[in-house]
Coordinates of C-alpha atoms in Angstrom, one line a residue:
M6 CA -0.1 0.1 -0.1
S7 CA 2.3 2.9 -1.2
T8 CA 1.8 5.8 0.3
V9 CA 4.8 7.5 -0.6
T10 CA 7.4 8.7 -3.5
T11 CA 9.0 5.5 -4.4
P12 CA 12.9 4.8 -5.1
A13 CA 11.5 4.5 -8.7
D14 CA 11.0 8.2 -8.4
R15 CA 14.7 8.7 -8.4
V16 CA 14.6 11.9 -6.4
T17 CA 18.2 12.7 -5.6
T18 CA 19.0 11.7 -1.7
A19 CA 21.6 13.6 0.3
P20 CA 24.3 11.9 1.7
S21 CA 23.8 9.7 4.5
A22 CA 25.8 8.6 7.7
P23 CA 27.6 5.3 7.9
P24 CA 25.0 2.3 8.3
R25 CA 24.4 1.4 11.8
R26 CA 23.6 -2.4 12.1
R27 CA 20.2 -3.2 11.7
L28 CA 17.3 -6.2 11.8
D29 CA 17.7 -8.4 9.2
W30 CA 16.3 -7.1 5.9
R31 CA 13.8 -10.3 5.8
L32 CA 12.2 -9.8 9.0
R33 CA 11.7 -5.9 8.2
F34 CA 10.2 -6.9 4.4
A35 CA 7.6 -9.5 6.5
A36 CA 7.0 -6.6 8.8
L37 CA 6.3 -4.1 6.1
S38 CA 4.2 -7.0 4.6
L39 CA 2.1 -7.4 7.3
I40 CA 1.7 -3.6 8.1
W41 CA 0.5 -3.0 4.8
G42 CA -1.5 -6.2 4.7
F43 CA -3.2 -5.3 7.9
S44 CA -3.9 -1.6 7.1
F45 CA -7.1 -2.5 5.0
L46 CA -8.7 -4.3 8.0
L47 CA -8.0 -1.0 10.1
I48 CA -9.5 1.1 7.8
K49 CA -12.5 -1.1 8.0
V50 CA -12.5 -0.5 11.8
G51 CA -11.6 2.9 11.8
T52 CA -15.1 3.6 9.7
D53 CA -17.0 1.8 11.8
G54 CA -16.5 5.0 14.2
Y55 CA -15.5 7.8 12.3
A56 CA -16.6 9.5 8.7
P57 CA -13.8 8.2 5.9
F58 CA -12.8 11.9 5.8
Q59 CA -11.7 11.9 10.0
V60 CA -9.9 8.3 9.5
T61 CA -8.1 9.5 6.6
L62 CA -7.3 13.0 8.5
G63 CA -6.5 10.7 12.1
R64 CA -4.4 8.7 9.6
L65 CA -2.3 11.4 8.3
V66 CA -1.7 13.3 11.8
F67 CA -0.1 10.0 13.1
G68 CA 1.7 9.3 10.4
T69 CA 3.5 12.9 10.0
A70 CA 4.1 12.7 13.6
V71 CA 6.1 9.7 12.9
L72 CA 8.0 10.9 10.3
A73 CA 8.4 14.6 12.2
A74 CA 10.3 12.5 15.2
A75 CA 11.9 10.5 12.9
M76 CA 13.4 13.6 11.1
A77 CA 14.0 15.4 14.8
V78 CA 16.4 12.3 15.5
R79 CA 18.0 12.9 12.1
R80 CA 18.2 16.6 12.3
E81 CA 16.8 16.8 9.1
R82 CA 14.7 20.1 7.9
L83 CA 11.7 20.5 5.5
P84 CA 12.7 21.2 2.0
R85 CA 12.4 24.8 0.7
G86 CA 11.5 26.5 -2.3
A87 CA 8.3 27.5 -3.3
R88 CA 8.4 25.6 -6.6
T89 CA 9.3 22.4 -4.4
W90 CA 6.2 23.3 -2.0
G91 CA 4.1 23.5 -4.9
H92 CA 4.9 20.2 -6.7
L93 CA 4.9 18.5 -3.0
A94 CA 1.1 19.9 -3.0
V95 CA 0.4 18.0 -5.8
S96 CA 2.2 14.8 -4.9
A97 CA 0.6 14.8 -1.4
F98 CA -2.9 14.9 -3.0
L99 CA -2.3 12.4 -5.4
L100 CA -0.1 10.0 -3.2
N101 CA -1.9 10.6 0.2
A102 CA -5.0 12.4 0.5
L103 CA -7.0 10.9 -2.7
P104 CA -6.3 7.6 -2.4
F105 CA -6.6 7.4 1.6
S106 CA -9.5 9.1 1.2
L107 CA -11.3 7.0 -1.5
F108 CA -10.0 3.7 0.3
A109 CA -11.9 5.0 3.4
Y110 CA -15.1 5.7 1.8
A111 CA -15.2 2.5 -0.6
E112 CA -14.7 0.3 2.8
L113 CA -18.0 1.8 3.5
T114 CA -19.6 -0.8 1.3
I115 CA -17.0 -3.5 0.3
P116 CA -15.3 -5.6 2.0
S117 CA -11.4 -4.9 3.2
T118 CA -10.2 -8.1 1.2
L119 CA -11.8 -6.7 -2.0
A120 CA -9.8 -3.3 -1.0
G121 CA -6.6 -4.6 -0.8
I122 CA -7.2 -6.7 -4.0
C123 CA -7.9 -3.5 -5.6
N124 CA -4.9 -2.2 -4.0
A125 CA -3.0 -4.8 -6.0
T126 CA -3.7 -3.1 -9.5
S127 CA -1.6 -0.1 -9.0
P128 CA 1.3 -1.7 -11.0
L129 CA -1.2 -2.3 -13.6
W130 CA -2.5 1.0 -13.9
G131 CA 1.7 2.0 -13.4
M132 CA 2.5 -0.2 -16.4
A133 CA -0.3 1.4 -18.7
L134 CA 0.4 4.8 -17.7
S135 CA 3.9 4.8 -17.9
L136 CA 3.7 3.6 -21.7
V137 CA 1.9 6.8 -22.3
A138 CA 3.7 9.0 -20.4
L139 CA 7.3 7.8 -19.8
S140 CA 9.7 7.8 -22.5
E141 CA 12.0 5.3 -21.3
D142 CA 9.3 2.5 -20.2
R143 CA 9.2 0.7 -23.5
P144 CA 6.2 -1.9 -24.3
T145 CA 7.7 -5.6 -24.8
R146 CA 5.4 -8.7 -25.3
V147 CA 5.9 -10.0 -21.6
R148 CA 4.7 -6.5 -20.1
V149 CA 1.6 -6.2 -22.6
A150 CA 0.7 -9.9 -21.9
G151 CA 1.2 -8.9 -18.1
L152 CA -1.1 -6.1 -18.5
G153 CA -3.9 -8.1 -19.9
L154 CA -3.4 -10.9 -17.8
G155 CA -3.8 -8.5 -14.5
F156 CA -6.9 -6.9 -16.1
L157 CA -8.5 -10.7 -16.9
G158 CA -7.9 -11.0 -13.1
V159 CA -9.5 -7.6 -12.2
L160 CA -12.6 -9.5 -14.3
T161 CA -12.3 -12.4 -12.5
V162 CA -11.9 -11.1 -8.6
L163 CA -15.3 -9.1 -9.5
G164 CA -17.5 -11.8 -11.3
A165 CA -17.7 -10.5 -14.4
W166 CA -19.4 -13.4 -16.0
Q167 CA -22.0 -12.9 -13.4
G168 CA -22.8 -9.6 -14.1
F169 CA -21.1 -8.2 -11.5
H170 CA -24.1 -9.6 -9.2
G171 CA -23.7 -8.7 -5.4
L172 CA -21.2 -6.2 -6.0
D173 CA -21.4 -2.9 -4.9
A174 CA -20.0 -0.9 -7.8
T175 CA -19.3 2.4 -6.4
G176 CA -17.2 1.1 -3.8
T177 CA -15.3 -1.1 -6.2
A178 CA -14.7 1.7 -8.5
L179 CA -13.6 4.1 -5.6
A180 CA -10.7 1.3 -4.6
L181 CA -10.0 1.1 -8.4
L182 CA -9.4 5.0 -8.2
A183 CA -7.4 5.0 -5.0
S184 CA -5.0 2.5 -6.9
L185 CA -4.7 4.6 -10.0
S186 CA -4.2 7.3 -8.1
Y187 CA -0.6 6.0 -6.9
P188 CA 1.1 5.9 -10.6
V189 CA -0.5 9.0 -11.3
G190 CA 1.5 10.3 -8.4
W191 CA 4.8 8.8 -8.9
I192 CA 4.9 9.5 -12.4
Y193 CA 3.7 13.5 -11.4
V194 CA 6.7 12.9 -8.8
R195 CA 9.5 11.4 -11.4
R196 CA 8.7 14.2 -13.7
T197 CA 8.9 17.1 -11.0
L198 CA 10.7 16.5 -7.9
A199 CA 13.5 14.3 -9.2
G200 CA 17.3 15.8 -8.3
T201 CA 15.9 18.4 -5.4
G202 CA 19.0 17.1 -3.6
H203 CA 16.5 16.4 -0.6
S204 CA 16.3 13.3 1.6
H205 CA 13.4 10.9 0.6
L206 CA 12.7 11.3 4.5
S207 CA 12.6 15.2 4.4
M208 CA 10.6 15.0 1.0
T209 CA 8.1 12.4 2.5
G210 CA 7.7 14.1 5.9
A211 CA 6.6 17.7 3.7
Q212 CA 4.6 15.5 1.8
L213 CA 2.7 14.1 4.6
L214 CA 2.2 17.5 6.5
F215 CA 0.5 18.9 3.1
A216 CA -1.7 16.3 2.8
T217 CA -2.9 16.7 6.7
V218 CA -3.3 20.2 6.0
Q219 CA -5.3 19.3 2.9
L220 CA -7.5 16.8 5.0
A221 CA -7.7 19.3 8.1
V222 CA -9.4 21.7 5.4
V223 CA -11.7 19.8 3.8
T224 CA -12.8 17.3 6.6
P225 CA -14.9 19.9 8.8
L226 CA -16.6 21.0 5.5
F227 CA -17.8 17.2 4.9
T228 CA -18.3 15.9 8.4
S229 CA -19.5 16.9 11.9
L230 CA -17.8 16.0 14.9
P231 CA -18.6 12.4 16.4
T232 CA -21.2 12.6 19.0
R233 CA -19.0 9.8 21.5
V234 CA -15.6 9.1 21.7
S235 CA -15.0 5.2 19.7
V236 CA -12.1 3.9 21.7
V237 CA -11.7 0.5 19.1
P238 CA -12.1 2.7 15.6
L239 CA -9.6 5.4 17.2
L240 CA -7.0 2.7 18.4
A241 CA -7.3 1.2 14.8
I242 CA -7.0 5.0 13.0
A243 CA -4.1 5.7 15.5
A244 CA -2.3 2.1 14.4
L245 CA -3.0 2.9 10.9
G246 CA -1.1 6.1 10.8
A247 CA 1.7 5.6 13.2
L248 CA 2.5 2.0 11.5
G249 CA 0.7 1.5 8.3
T250 CA 1.9 5.2 7.4
G251 CA 4.8 6.5 9.4
L252 CA 7.0 3.1 10.4
A253 CA 5.8 1.9 7.0
V254 CA 7.9 4.7 5.0
L255 CA 10.6 4.3 7.3
L256 CA 11.2 0.6 6.6
Q257 CA 10.1 0.9 2.9
Y258 CA 13.1 3.2 2.5
G259 CA 15.4 1.0 4.7
L260 CA 15.1 -2.1 2.6
V261 CA 15.4 -0.1 -0.7
A262 CA 18.8 1.3 0.6
E263 CA 20.0 -1.9 1.6
V264 CA 18.5 -4.6 -1.1
G265 CA 17.3 -2.3 -3.8
P266 CA 14.1 -1.1 -5.1
T267 CA 13.5 -4.0 -7.0
T268 CA 13.1 -6.4 -3.9
A269 CA 11.8 -4.2 -1.9
Q270 CA 8.6 -3.6 -4.2
M271 CA 8.2 -7.4 -4.0
V272 CA 5.9 -6.4 -1.0
T273 CA 3.1 -5.4 -3.2
Y274 CA 2.6 -9.0 -3.8
F275 CA 1.9 -9.9 -0.4
I276 CA -0.4 -7.3 0.6
P277 CA -3.6 -8.8 -0.7
V278 CA -2.7 -11.9 0.9
I279 CA -2.5 -10.9 4.1
A280 CA -5.5 -8.3 3.5
T281 CA -7.4 -11.3 2.6
A282 CA -6.4 -13.6 5.4
A283 CA -6.7 -10.9 7.9
G284 CA -10.5 -10.1 6.5
V285 CA -11.7 -13.7 6.8
A286 CA -10.3 -14.8 10.0
L287 CA -10.6 -11.2 12.1
L288 CA -13.8 -10.0 10.4
G289 CA -15.8 -12.8 9.3
E290 CA -15.8 -11.4 5.5
G291 CA -17.1 -13.8 3.1
L292 CA -14.8 -15.4 0.0
A293 CA -15.7 -16.7 -3.2
W294 CA -13.5 -18.9 -5.0
S295 CA -13.4 -15.9 -7.3
T296 CA -11.7 -14.2 -5.4
P297 CA -8.4 -15.6 -4.5
V298 CA -7.9 -17.3 -7.8
G299 CA -8.4 -13.6 -9.4
A300 CA -6.0 -12.3 -6.9
V301 CA -3.2 -14.8 -8.0
I302 CA -4.2 -13.6 -11.7
V303 CA -4.0 -10.4 -11.0
L304 CA -0.6 -10.6 -8.8
T305 CA 0.9 -12.7 -11.8
G306 CA 0.0 -9.9 -14.6
A307 CA 1.4 -7.4 -12.2
A308 CA 4.7 -9.3 -11.7
L309 CA 5.1 -9.5 -15.6
T310 CA 4.9 -6.0 -15.9
Q311 CA 7.6 -5.2 -14.0
V312 CA 9.7 -7.4 -16.4
R313 CA 12.4 -5.3 -18.1
P314 CA 13.9 -6.4 -20.9
K315 CA 17.6 -7.2 -20.5
P316 CA 20.2 -4.8 -22.1
R317 CA 21.7 -5.6 -25.3
K318 CA 25.4 -6.5 -25.8
V319 CA 27.1 -4.1 -28.0
T320 CA 29.4 -6.3 -30.0
Q321 CA 32.8 -4.1 -31.0
P322 CA 33.1 -4.6 -35.1

């Protein structure tokens, strides 16, 4: 459940201090998979007591607080420059405020399992958009086949042969739109914020701060104060923000620095599996055969879209 600019965005990072001894990357990879996989369950629980915009605002507040603490510990400052902040405003909307809110609204009417699987379509949207928007991404037969296979998986999950019977069309559309928002944001970041010279932590902290401000303005306009404090949903929102948005970002960037973006981004393929298991086991959500089968097809297609052609060897005359 990507929430911030990823290493693929190629934002130049500032020189870092010598690396400290860390927990094994496999354990951190597993932790990140669990955190993002359970995020959809936490959204569902949060919306049981609070309006979707309130869930999103709380999530951003707690996530921003974690990154602010990390920046204070590392003595990093927010980026400067009106131009940079202008682009950060757009990226905050596309990568945080919009998709977080859409998922929250979607889960009012669809199960968390379906929301998690919809999130897995993000690489498919990214592949389709990058072919148009990014000149360095060239189509190959394998990647195009993966794109087609992935969307076939989406139709399988949604039960297209049944006429989408029993499916809430609005909620599903919102979840798919949320997953589409991520690659749109990534492409925007790659085109506007690459080479700023600021660290990932500084840029992401500023981005979350801006998204928090955006939701702080919007939320009072469309919601009213809750009549009572629902403790369990509030704890779910706090965990969603502090873990699913704040800590997850720190884990993600640490993994990228250690094992590279390709391995780190493999977490995407574990998220729907964990989201489905959590929704079924803890929330008692139903699971038709088409859901896991379609999810496997989606993930296979998404994996194929990430296959890059090997560079051709140049033979000397």
